[in-house]
Amino acid sequence: MNILFIGDIFGKAGRKIVADHVADLARARAADLVIANCENAAAGFGVTPRLVEEFLALGIDVLTSGNHIWDRKEIIEYFPKEPRLLRPANYPGGPGRGGYVGRPRSGVEYGVLNLQGRVFMANTDCPFRTADRELETLPASCKIRFVDMHAEATSEKQAMGWYLDGRATAVVGTHTHVPTADERILPKGTAYITDVGMTGPYDSVIGVTKETILSRFLTQMPAHFDAAEGDVWLAAVLVQADPETGQALGIERIRLRGD
Ligand SMILES: [Fe+2]
């Protein structure tokens, strides 16, 4: 079973490269399941119901998110209507869920779990204990278990990889928007990468226009963050897994340049 995971889709530029390439990429890589992190899809901040529907219509099966998920007020009411949109499971309250169980085109049952780190981030519930609880609720028949660990600190993401080794098919990191080159299969069969990287404009500082961020660093004054547009890349990983055991067989980084 091949699982394609697309890293943080940022703003209009990120949405366009996904719209242009996701179907071809999924076909070329024989992806049975496509997951994407969409928390920065709406101009860098959150996601709207309309954008969620556009992503699902492109063939993305499940959407994960993170700390920006509550940025657009309209998403709060939308959550009960769309179980394929996840927010981190360890938020102490709020609508929506952090886990989803489905069956893709190939018919293999799968679970997706979205977690958020606590180091240099909001004070959510413990992501490790939440992972224990959420994995426990998955049916035993569900062997494919994919985890998006949305976190700032590389240490916290690595720790989650080790914590879930042998219990998840893959633990992939998101949020920092910079792809890391440490993809590997951990000893008990979990595919791991610290950060998949941003799908969006790299002529930027993690997606935002360079000028805005530089002025912020130089003056420490508040500034309106505008999404950048240039040098657009799609960042993803392809995880190959054994549907019988749920163990990962491979993980490959994919980087694709926009037109
Ligand atoms: Fe984030």
XYZ file of N, CA and C and ligand atoms in Angstrom:
778
model
N 0.847 -1.194 0.000
C 0.000 0.000 0.000
C 0.886 1.249 0.000
N 0.558 2.183 -0.868
C 1.354 3.416 -0.970
C 0.558 4.597 -0.414
N 1.187 5.318 0.502
C 0.524 6.474 1.113
C 1.318 7.722 0.758
N 0.628 8.666 0.137
C 1.267 9.942 -0.214
C 0.838 10.981 0.819
N 1.827 11.591 1.464
C 1.522 12.653 2.435
C 2.134 13.956 1.936
N 1.297 14.975 1.797
C 1.743 16.278 1.303
C 1.920 17.232 2.480
N 3.126 17.830 2.568
C 3.431 18.736 3.678
C 2.674 20.049 3.566
N 2.652 20.765 4.664
C 1.870 21.990 4.888
C 1.604 22.821 3.623
N 0.382 22.820 3.182
C -0.008 23.586 1.985
C -0.184 25.044 2.401
N 0.651 25.929 1.818
C 0.683 27.319 2.271
C 0.108 28.248 1.207
N -1.008 28.900 1.546
C -1.572 29.978 0.728
C -1.966 29.551 -0.674
N -2.221 30.582 -1.463
C -2.699 30.368 -2.832
C -1.679 29.602 -3.676
N -0.388 29.949 -3.510
C 0.656 29.291 -4.297
C 0.693 27.795 -3.971
N 0.563 27.465 -2.696
C 0.549 26.059 -2.289
C -0.670 25.335 -2.831
N -1.814 26.013 -2.787
C -3.050 25.389 -3.301
C -2.936 25.121 -4.786
N -2.325 26.067 -5.500
C -2.236 25.914 -6.962
C -1.338 24.730 -7.331
N -0.196 24.598 -6.681
C 0.698 23.493 -7.066
C 0.055 22.144 -6.717
N -0.700 22.121 -5.645
C -1.413 20.879 -5.294
C -2.470 20.581 -6.360
N -3.250 21.606 -6.712
C -4.302 21.408 -7.718
C -3.696 20.961 -9.051
N -2.548 21.543 -9.396
C -1.922 21.214 -10.680
C -1.343 19.799 -10.711
N -0.853 19.302 -9.567
C -0.035 18.085 -9.613
C -0.529 16.894 -8.802
N -1.438 17.088 -7.871
C -1.707 15.973 -6.947
C -2.258 14.734 -7.663
N -3.131 14.913 -8.633
C -3.734 13.748 -9.292
C -2.668 12.963 -10.059
N -1.821 13.695 -10.801
C -0.761 13.029 -11.572
C 0.247 12.340 -10.655
N 0.594 13.041 -9.573
C 1.567 12.483 -8.634
C 1.018 11.207 -7.987
N -0.232 11.264 -7.572
C -0.852 10.091 -6.934
C -0.891 8.922 -7.926
N -1.193 9.223 -9.172
C -1.252 8.170 -10.199
C 0.147 7.620 -10.461
N 1.108 8.516 -10.649
C 2.473 8.087 -10.971
C 3.072 7.234 -9.857
N 2.722 7.540 -8.607
C 3.283 6.802 -7.474
C 2.345 5.716 -6.969
N 1.285 5.452 -7.732
C 0.295 4.425 -7.363
C -0.160 4.584 -5.912
N -0.468 5.815 -5.535
C -0.890 6.079 -4.148
C -2.305 5.557 -3.913
N -2.453 4.752 -2.866
C -3.772 4.241 -2.485
C -4.479 5.225 -1.575
N -3.692 6.072 -0.932
C -4.229 6.981 0.067
C -3.434 8.281 -0.004
N -4.145 9.410 -0.030
C -3.475 10.719 -0.098
C -3.916 11.549 1.109
N -2.938 12.022 1.862
C -3.198 12.829 3.059
C -2.434 14.142 2.882
N -2.992 15.241 3.364
C -2.276 16.523 3.257
C -2.546 17.351 4.501
N -1.530 18.125 4.906
C -1.734 19.074 6.003
C -2.164 20.406 5.393
N -3.328 20.902 5.836
C -3.937 22.074 5.177
C -4.041 23.287 6.092
N -3.317 23.296 7.223
C -3.597 24.345 8.220
C -3.188 25.753 7.792
N -2.344 25.864 6.755
C -1.939 27.195 6.283
C -2.489 27.504 4.891
N -3.536 26.792 4.498
C -4.006 26.894 3.102
C -4.663 28.237 2.795
N -5.312 28.845 3.794
C -6.027 30.108 3.566
C -5.086 31.282 3.854
N -4.357 31.709 2.823
C -3.419 32.838 2.936
C -2.421 32.665 4.091
N -2.107 31.430 4.419
C -1.127 31.151 5.468
C -1.731 30.906 6.837
N -3.024 31.206 6.967
C -3.635 31.111 8.298
C -4.943 30.334 8.248
N -4.902 29.093 8.644
C -6.122 28.296 8.731
C -6.597 27.790 7.382
N -7.824 27.305 7.403
C -8.437 26.755 6.202
C -9.933 27.050 6.271
N -10.553 27.201 5.117
C -11.987 27.480 5.092
C -12.734 26.244 4.584
N -14.049 26.155 4.843
C -14.816 25.018 4.332
C -14.686 24.866 2.814
N -14.692 25.976 2.099
C -14.591 25.894 0.641
C -13.260 25.261 0.220
N -12.192 25.634 0.889
C -10.884 25.066 0.530
C -10.813 23.584 0.881
N -11.400 23.213 2.010
C -11.442 21.786 2.381
C -12.134 21.005 1.272
N -13.267 21.539 0.812
C -14.011 20.832 -0.234
C -13.219 20.758 -1.537
N -12.482 21.813 -1.835
C -11.641 21.767 -3.042
C -10.563 20.690 -2.924
N -9.941 20.600 -1.764
C -8.890 19.581 -1.581
C -9.475 18.171 -1.711
N -10.625 17.953 -1.104
C -11.232 16.613 -1.169
C -11.603 16.280 -2.612
N -12.074 17.295 -3.340
C -12.461 17.076 -4.749
C -11.243 16.747 -5.621
N -10.056 17.155 -5.183
C -8.837 16.843 -5.943
C -8.381 15.402 -5.724
N -9.033 14.701 -4.788
C -8.652 13.314 -4.529
C -7.861 13.134 -3.252
N -7.716 14.202 -2.459
C -7.071 14.052 -1.151
C -8.095 13.387 -0.234
N -7.668 12.329 0.466
C -8.623 11.546 1.261
C -8.829 12.115 2.660
N -7.740 12.580 3.278
C -7.831 13.085 4.654
C -6.959 14.330 4.775
N -7.437 15.317 5.545
C -6.696 16.565 5.754
C -6.339 16.698 7.226
N -5.053 16.900 7.492
C -4.617 17.141 8.869
C -4.358 18.642 9.035
N -4.076 19.050 10.280
C -3.878 20.482 10.521
C -2.949 20.676 11.716
N -3.162 21.761 12.443
C -2.281 22.073 13.567
C -2.737 23.332 14.271
N -1.757 24.092 14.782
C -2.061 25.244 15.627
C -2.860 26.346 14.927
N -2.817 26.397 13.580
C -3.566 27.449 12.875
C -5.001 27.037 12.533
N -5.415 25.867 12.981
C -6.707 25.358 12.519
C -7.884 26.249 12.937
N -7.728 26.976 14.029
C -8.879 27.782 14.494
C -8.866 29.210 13.941
N -7.916 29.520 13.047
C -7.763 30.900 12.587
C -8.995 31.440 11.855
N -9.680 30.578 11.112
C -10.883 31.027 10.371
C -12.113 30.558 11.135
N -12.867 31.519 11.578
C -14.015 31.197 12.458
C -14.990 30.207 11.833
N -15.195 30.318 10.514
C -16.197 29.475 9.859
C -15.863 27.985 9.927
N -14.591 27.656 10.210
C -14.204 26.241 10.240
C -14.760 25.557 11.495
N -15.014 26.344 12.529
C -15.478 25.782 13.798
C -16.835 25.090 13.607
N -17.755 25.770 12.934
C -19.073 25.172 12.679
C -19.019 24.047 11.652
N -18.011 24.102 10.803
C -17.913 23.133 9.708
C -17.438 21.754 10.188
N -16.668 21.728 11.260
C -16.056 20.474 11.708
C -17.022 19.284 11.810
N -18.197 19.445 12.438
C -19.073 18.272 12.555
C -19.542 17.723 11.207
N -19.477 18.552 10.173
C -19.955 18.112 8.850
C -18.906 17.326 8.077
N -17.649 17.449 8.447
C -16.604 16.817 7.623
C -15.577 16.067 8.476
N -15.816 14.773 8.707
C -14.895 14.001 9.553
C -13.518 13.797 8.949
N -13.369 14.058 7.646
C -12.054 13.869 7.010
C -11.128 15.055 7.246
N -11.650 16.116 7.850
C -10.800 17.234 8.275
C -10.467 17.021 9.755
N -9.172 16.943 10.056
C -8.755 16.695 11.440
C -8.132 17.937 12.059
N -8.251 18.006 13.371
C -7.462 18.984 14.143
C -6.678 18.141 15.160
N -5.584 18.691 15.714
C -4.804 17.862 16.627
C -5.677 17.271 17.732
N -5.502 15.969 17.957
C -6.338 15.237 18.916
C -6.131 15.721 20.344
N -4.969 16.331 20.620
C -4.678 16.697 22.003
C -5.074 18.122 22.368
N -5.876 18.787 21.511
C -6.496 20.039 21.990
C -7.469 19.658 23.107
N -7.431 20.405 24.204
C -8.262 19.998 25.346
C -9.763 20.145 25.093
N -10.159 20.911 24.095
C -11.592 21.064 23.809
C -11.773 21.463 22.369
N -12.973 21.908 22.046
C -13.232 22.375 20.688
C -13.893 21.310 19.849
N -14.457 21.730 18.721
C -15.147 20.781 17.854
C -14.150 19.944 17.047
N -14.684 18.955 16.393
C -13.856 18.144 15.506
C -13.130 17.046 16.240
N -12.413 16.252 15.450
C -11.697 15.116 16.014
C -10.263 15.108 15.499
N -9.437 14.348 16.209
C -8.040 14.249 15.799
C -7.737 12.942 15.094
N -8.756 12.114 14.917
C -8.525 10.829 14.254
C -9.618 10.520 13.255
N -9.263 9.727 12.249
C -10.240 9.336 11.226
C -9.909 7.919 10.770
N -10.947 7.112 10.603
C -10.752 5.761 10.069
C -11.525 5.660 8.764
N -10.865 5.196 7.732
C -11.540 5.080 6.433
C -10.997 3.932 5.623
N -11.524 3.809 4.441
C -11.061 2.812 3.471
C -10.835 3.527 2.150
N -9.622 3.515 1.633
C -9.392 4.198 0.359
C -9.814 3.318 -0.808
N -9.442 3.758 -1.990
C -9.812 3.040 -3.219
C -9.428 1.571 -3.163
N -8.276 1.241 -2.576
C -7.821 -0.151 -2.560
C -8.594 -1.010 -1.554
N -9.401 -0.379 -0.707
C -10.214 -1.141 0.242
C -9.523 -1.494 1.545
N -8.264 -1.090 1.724
C -7.541 -1.387 2.973
C -7.930 -0.351 4.038
N -8.358 -0.842 5.163
C -8.754 0.065 6.242
C -7.525 0.840 6.756
N -7.717 2.109 7.056
C -6.593 2.910 7.559
C -7.086 3.885 8.617
N -6.160 4.296 9.468
C -6.453 5.336 10.452
C -5.442 6.461 10.297
N -5.909 7.695 10.476
C -5.008 8.857 10.462
C -5.177 9.563 11.795
N -4.053 9.898 12.401
C -4.076 10.590 13.693
C -3.255 11.866 13.593
N -3.826 12.954 14.085
C -3.169 14.266 14.063
C -2.876 14.684 15.510
N -1.586 14.984 15.774
C -1.171 15.395 17.122
C -0.426 16.720 17.026
N -0.323 17.418 18.143
C 0.439 18.670 18.164
C 1.425 18.665 19.324
N 2.635 19.184 19.058
C 3.643 19.256 20.110
C 3.335 20.357 21.117
N 4.083 20.318 22.223
C 3.868 21.324 23.282
C 5.101 22.186 23.528
N 6.234 21.820 22.908
C 7.456 22.602 23.118
C 7.400 23.836 22.211
N 7.497 25.014 22.793
C 7.367 26.301 22.080
C 6.026 26.419 21.368
N 5.006 25.773 21.905
C 3.678 25.840 21.284
C 2.638 25.959 22.395
N 1.354 25.987 21.994
C 0.283 26.129 22.980
C 0.292 24.952 23.957
N -0.252 25.217 25.110
C -0.230 24.232 26.196
C -1.397 23.245 26.069
N -1.303 22.387 25.079
C -2.358 21.384 24.861
C -2.140 20.198 25.799
N -3.035 19.218 25.713
C -2.847 17.984 26.482
C -1.609 17.248 25.956
N -1.149 16.289 26.745
C 0.073 15.550 26.387
C -0.129 14.775 25.078
N 0.682 15.068 24.061
C 0.496 14.355 22.791
C 0.830 12.863 22.884
N 1.736 12.503 23.787
C 2.147 11.095 23.918
C 1.007 10.254 24.507
N 0.436 10.755 25.588
C -0.675 10.014 26.208
C -1.913 10.046 25.315
N -2.087 11.165 24.601
C -3.209 11.232 23.657
C -3.019 10.193 22.556
N -1.790 10.045 22.089
C -1.523 9.037 21.046
C -1.887 7.647 21.559
N -1.502 7.339 22.799
C -1.854 6.030 23.392
C -3.362 5.820 23.340
N -4.075 6.828 23.820
C -5.543 6.725 23.893
C -6.166 6.569 22.510
N -5.733 7.400 21.590
C -6.334 7.386 20.247
C -6.027 6.074 19.523
N -4.797 5.581 19.658
C -4.455 4.326 18.965
C -5.264 3.170 19.536
N -5.514 3.263 20.822
C -6.332 2.256 21.518
C -7.754 2.172 20.941
N -8.292 3.310 20.512
C -9.677 3.326 20.019
C -9.793 2.775 18.586
N -8.660 2.615 17.896
C -8.743 2.113 16.515
C -9.091 0.631 16.531
N -9.916 0.185 15.575
C -10.225 -1.247 15.525
C -8.953 -2.063 15.260
N -8.874 -3.264 15.822
C -7.679 -4.102 15.654
C -7.451 -4.408 14.177
N -8.533 -4.418 13.415
C -8.424 -4.713 11.976
C -7.718 -3.581 11.220
N -7.629 -2.426 11.835
C -7.025 -1.257 11.174
C -5.510 -1.276 11.405
N -4.785 -1.804 10.431
C -3.333 -1.978 10.602
C -2.549 -0.745 10.141
N -3.082 -0.058 9.143
C -2.384 1.120 8.611
C -2.725 2.311 9.493
N -1.717 2.828 10.195
C -1.941 3.902 11.164
C -0.942 5.017 10.890
N -1.451 6.121 10.366
C -0.581 7.207 9.912
C -0.707 8.396 10.861
N 0.422 8.895 11.349
C 0.400 9.974 12.345
C 1.091 11.229 11.797
N 0.385 12.365 11.848
C 0.984 13.676 11.566
C 1.243 14.340 12.909
N 2.540 14.488 13.246
C 2.947 15.123 14.502
C 3.349 16.565 14.177
N 2.432 17.481 14.472
C 2.612 18.885 14.104
C 3.321 19.593 15.256
N 4.608 19.858 15.109
C 5.364 20.369 16.253
C 6.533 21.223 15.822
N 6.957 22.078 16.744
C 8.051 23.022 16.500
C 9.419 22.361 16.730
N 9.532 21.603 17.821
C 10.845 21.085 18.235
C 11.145 19.751 17.553
N 12.335 19.670 16.942
C 12.740 18.404 16.314
C 12.804 17.303 17.367
N 13.227 17.663 18.585
C 13.354 16.643 19.637
C 12.001 16.013 19.957
N 10.973 16.839 19.996
C 9.647 16.309 20.365
C 9.115 15.402 19.250
N 9.418 15.766 18.010
C 8.968 14.935 16.891
C 9.722 13.603 16.882
N 11.050 13.662 17.076
C 11.818 12.413 17.131
C 11.342 11.534 18.275
N 11.092 12.168 19.415
C 10.627 11.398 20.581
C 9.319 10.686 20.248
N 8.418 11.374 19.538
C 7.157 10.740 19.164
C 7.397 9.582 18.190
N 8.349 9.752 17.287
C 8.684 8.656 16.373
C 9.079 7.409 17.154
N 9.986 7.575 18.120
C 10.431 6.432 18.934
C 9.293 5.885 19.792
N 8.489 6.793 20.330
C 7.398 6.361 21.213
C 6.400 5.474 20.472
N 6.167 5.809 19.192
C 5.159 5.060 18.428
C 5.784 3.996 17.523
N 7.100 3.815 17.612
C 7.741 2.814 16.758
C 7.115 1.433 17.010
N 6.654 0.835 15.928
C 6.001 -0.475 16.034
C 4.506 -0.378 16.285
N 4.036 0.820 16.607
C 2.589 0.999 16.858
C 1.923 1.841 15.776
N 2.732 2.513 14.958
C 2.183 3.319 13.856
C 2.942 2.952 12.586
N 2.254 3.042 11.467
C 2.892 2.787 10.174
C 3.885 3.899 9.868
N 3.492 5.126 10.201
C 4.362 6.277 9.930
C 4.090 7.377 10.942
N 5.160 8.070 11.317
C 5.053 9.305 12.102
C 5.794 10.358 11.280
N 5.042 11.320 10.745
C 5.695 12.371 9.962
C 5.498 13.706 10.666
N 6.534 14.528 10.620
C 6.472 15.832 11.253
C 6.018 16.895 10.268
N 5.282 17.873 10.796
C 4.886 19.047 10.013
C 5.065 20.271 10.915
N 4.764 21.431 10.381
C 4.742 22.731 11.085
C 5.951 23.611 10.833
N 7.170 23.044 10.768
C 8.318 23.944 10.659
C 8.589 24.377 9.220
N 7.931 23.736 8.262
C 7.954 24.170 6.859
C 9.298 23.993 6.156
N 10.250 23.330 6.799
C 11.552 23.097 6.182
C 11.757 21.588 6.105
N 11.856 21.033 4.893
C 11.991 19.574 4.797
C 13.301 19.103 5.426
N 13.245 18.018 6.147
C 14.453 17.456 6.741
C 14.857 16.199 5.956
N 16.142 15.849 6.040
C 16.678 14.749 5.225
C 16.901 13.497 6.074
N 16.037 13.271 7.063
C 16.274 12.160 8.000
C 15.220 11.064 7.889
N 14.616 10.927 6.708
C 13.596 9.884 6.574
C 14.232 8.507 6.758
N 13.560 7.648 7.474
C 14.079 6.299 7.733
C 12.972 5.412 8.294
N 13.272 4.127 8.335
C 12.353 3.183 8.976
C 12.954 2.854 10.337
N 12.221 3.111 11.381
C 12.706 2.824 12.741
C 12.694 1.291 12.958
N 13.426 0.812 13.973
C 13.652 -0.643 14.092
C 12.383 -1.505 14.157
N 11.309 -0.981 14.707
C 10.101 -1.815 14.815
C 9.109 -1.573 13.677
N 9.563 -0.843 12.648
C 8.747 -0.782 11.429
C 7.930 0.468 11.209
N 8.272 1.545 11.908
C 7.560 2.813 11.697
C 8.390 3.729 10.793
N 7.763 4.229 9.729
C 8.439 5.202 8.873
C 8.445 6.539 9.594
N 9.565 7.253 9.493
C 9.695 8.496 10.258
C 10.417 9.569 9.435
N 9.937 10.811 9.558
C 10.690 11.980 9.068
C 10.357 13.145 10.005
N 11.357 13.966 10.312
C 11.136 15.057 11.263
C 10.264 16.156 10.670
N 10.476 16.505 9.407
C 9.547 17.458 8.784
C 9.457 17.212 7.282
N 8.232 17.089 6.824
C 7.991 16.830 5.402
C 8.316 18.074 4.587
N 8.136 19.247 5.173
C 8.399 20.504 4.474
C 7.130 21.124 3.939
N 7.259 22.386 3.592
C 6.105 23.165 3.126
C 5.831 22.915 1.650
N 4.548 22.894 1.314
C 4.118 22.930 -0.083
C 3.656 24.362 -0.321
N 4.521 25.138 -0.929
C 4.199 26.555 -1.079
C 5.395 27.341 -1.554
N 5.394 28.659 -1.317
C 6.420 29.545 -1.866
C 7.695 29.552 -1.016
N 8.810 29.147 -1.644
C 10.084 29.120 -0.915
C 10.864 30.438 -1.046
N 10.387 31.364 -1.896
C 10.970 32.703 -1.949
C 10.307 33.492 -0.811
N 10.635 33.096 0.410
C 9.858 33.545 1.570
C 10.604 33.156 2.845
N 10.057 33.530 3.975
C 10.499 32.947 5.245
C 9.332 32.076 5.713
N 9.515 30.808 5.614
C 8.506 29.767 5.885
C 7.105 30.111 5.331
N 7.088 30.739 4.163
C 5.824 30.982 3.465
C 5.416 32.442 3.407
N 5.913 33.234 4.353
C 5.532 34.652 4.446
C 6.571 35.495 3.688
N 6.120 36.629 3.122
C 7.040 37.480 2.359
C 8.280 37.849 3.195
N 9.443 37.810 2.566
C 10.717 38.047 3.262
C 10.750 39.430 3.899
N 10.222 40.435 3.160
C 10.273 41.823 3.625
C 9.547 41.960 4.967
N 8.380 41.350 5.048
C 7.593 41.451 6.281
C 8.345 40.846 7.454
N 8.907 39.672 7.235
C 9.552 38.961 8.339
C 10.835 39.690 8.751
N 11.579 40.187 7.751
C 12.808 40.916 8.084
C 12.493 42.175 8.872
N 11.441 42.871 8.466
C 11.089 44.088 9.195
C 10.668 43.742 10.625
N 10.005 42.629 10.776
C 9.608 42.182 12.116
C 10.837 41.903 12.990
N 11.827 41.190 12.398
C 13.036 40.877 13.163
C 13.838 42.146 13.467
N 13.859 43.077 12.515
C 14.692 44.268 12.687
C 14.065 45.297 13.624
N 12.742 45.362 13.652
C 12.098 46.417 14.446
C 11.345 45.886 15.663
N 11.028 44.580 15.644
C 10.217 43.959 16.704
C 8.819 44.574 16.780
N 8.418 45.239 15.694
C 7.062 45.802 15.681
C 6.110 44.842 14.983
N 4.819 44.868 15.353
C 3.875 43.967 14.703
C 3.745 44.287 13.222
N 3.501 43.275 12.430
C 3.354 43.486 10.991
C 2.315 42.513 10.462
N 1.667 42.901 9.399
C 0.689 42.010 8.772
C 1.454 41.005 7.908
N 1.204 39.725 8.121
C 1.930 38.691 7.384
C 1.218 38.379 6.076
N 1.907 38.630 4.962
C 1.328 38.286 3.660
C 1.989 37.027 3.127
N 1.188 36.171 2.523
C 1.731 34.955 1.923
C 2.582 35.328 0.712
N 3.751 34.700 0.606
C 4.611 34.934 -0.558
C 4.080 34.145 -1.751
N 4.732 34.354 -2.906
C 4.201 33.691 -4.117
C 5.237 32.957 -4.957
N 6.537 33.322 -4.782
C 7.532 32.809 -5.724
C 8.205 31.507 -5.308
N 8.831 30.845 -6.299
C 9.616 29.621 -6.097
C 8.805 28.551 -5.349
N 7.798 28.095 -6.034
C 6.826 27.201 -5.386
C 7.217 25.739 -5.568
N 7.203 25.015 -4.460
C 7.521 23.581 -4.455
C 6.440 22.808 -3.715
N 6.260 21.593 -4.183
C 5.399 20.659 -3.448
C 6.334 19.716 -2.690
N 6.134 19.615 -1.381
C 6.966 18.736 -0.551
C 6.079 17.619 -0.012
N 6.552 16.392 -0.186
C 5.724 15.251 0.216
C 6.606 14.078 0.596
N 6.000 13.056 1.157
C 6.679 11.764 1.304
C 5.741 10.673 0.797
N 6.344 9.621 0.288
C 5.591 8.433 -0.094
C 6.003 7.323 0.863
N 5.035 6.801 1.583
C 5.306 5.701 2.517
C 4.726 4.427 1.918
N 5.579 3.415 1.807
C 5.091 2.104 1.361
C 4.882 1.263 2.601
N 3.744 0.583 2.666
C 3.442 -0.184 3.877
C 2.857 -1.539 3.510
N 3.045 -2.483 4.417
C 2.461 -3.808 4.262
C 1.048 -3.770 4.862
N 0.012 -3.923 4.051
C -1.356 -3.791 4.572
C -1.730 -4.887 5.578
N -1.009 -6.014 5.545
C -1.306 -7.114 6.484
C -0.823 -6.797 7.892
N 0.367 -6.179 7.984
C 0.956 -5.946 9.304
C 0.908 -4.473 9.711
N 0.763 -3.582 8.738
C 0.815 -2.146 9.024
C 2.227 -1.617 9.112
N 3.219 -2.478 8.928
C 4.606 -2.022 9.013
C 5.015 -1.272 7.744
N 5.843 -0.270 7.938
C 6.346 0.478 6.781
C 7.456 -0.307 6.107
N 7.472 -0.248 4.784
C 8.508 -0.927 3.999
C 9.474 0.087 3.399
N 9.010 1.324 3.287
C 9.867 2.360 2.708
C 9.302 3.741 2.946
N 10.183 4.729 2.902
C 9.736 6.129 2.946
C 10.661 6.914 2.027
N 10.052 7.693 1.149
C 10.823 8.436 0.153
C 10.348 9.878 0.164
N 11.329 10.802 0.160
C 10.997 12.234 0.063
C 10.708 12.593 -1.377
N 9.714 13.440 -1.583
C 9.391 13.895 -2.934
C 9.390 15.419 -2.916
N 10.095 16.019 -3.874
C 10.046 17.477 -4.033
C 9.783 17.756 -5.482
N 8.799 18.593 -5.731
C 8.394 18.839 -7.105
C 8.214 20.343 -7.291
N 8.816 20.869 -8.344
C 8.790 22.320 -8.547
C 7.566 22.746 -9.343
N 6.982 23.883 -8.964
C 5.813 24.396 -9.676
C 6.202 24.991 -11.023
N 5.203 25.302 -11.822
C 5.460 25.823 -13.183
C 5.899 27.288 -13.121
Fe 1.646 24.962 12.345
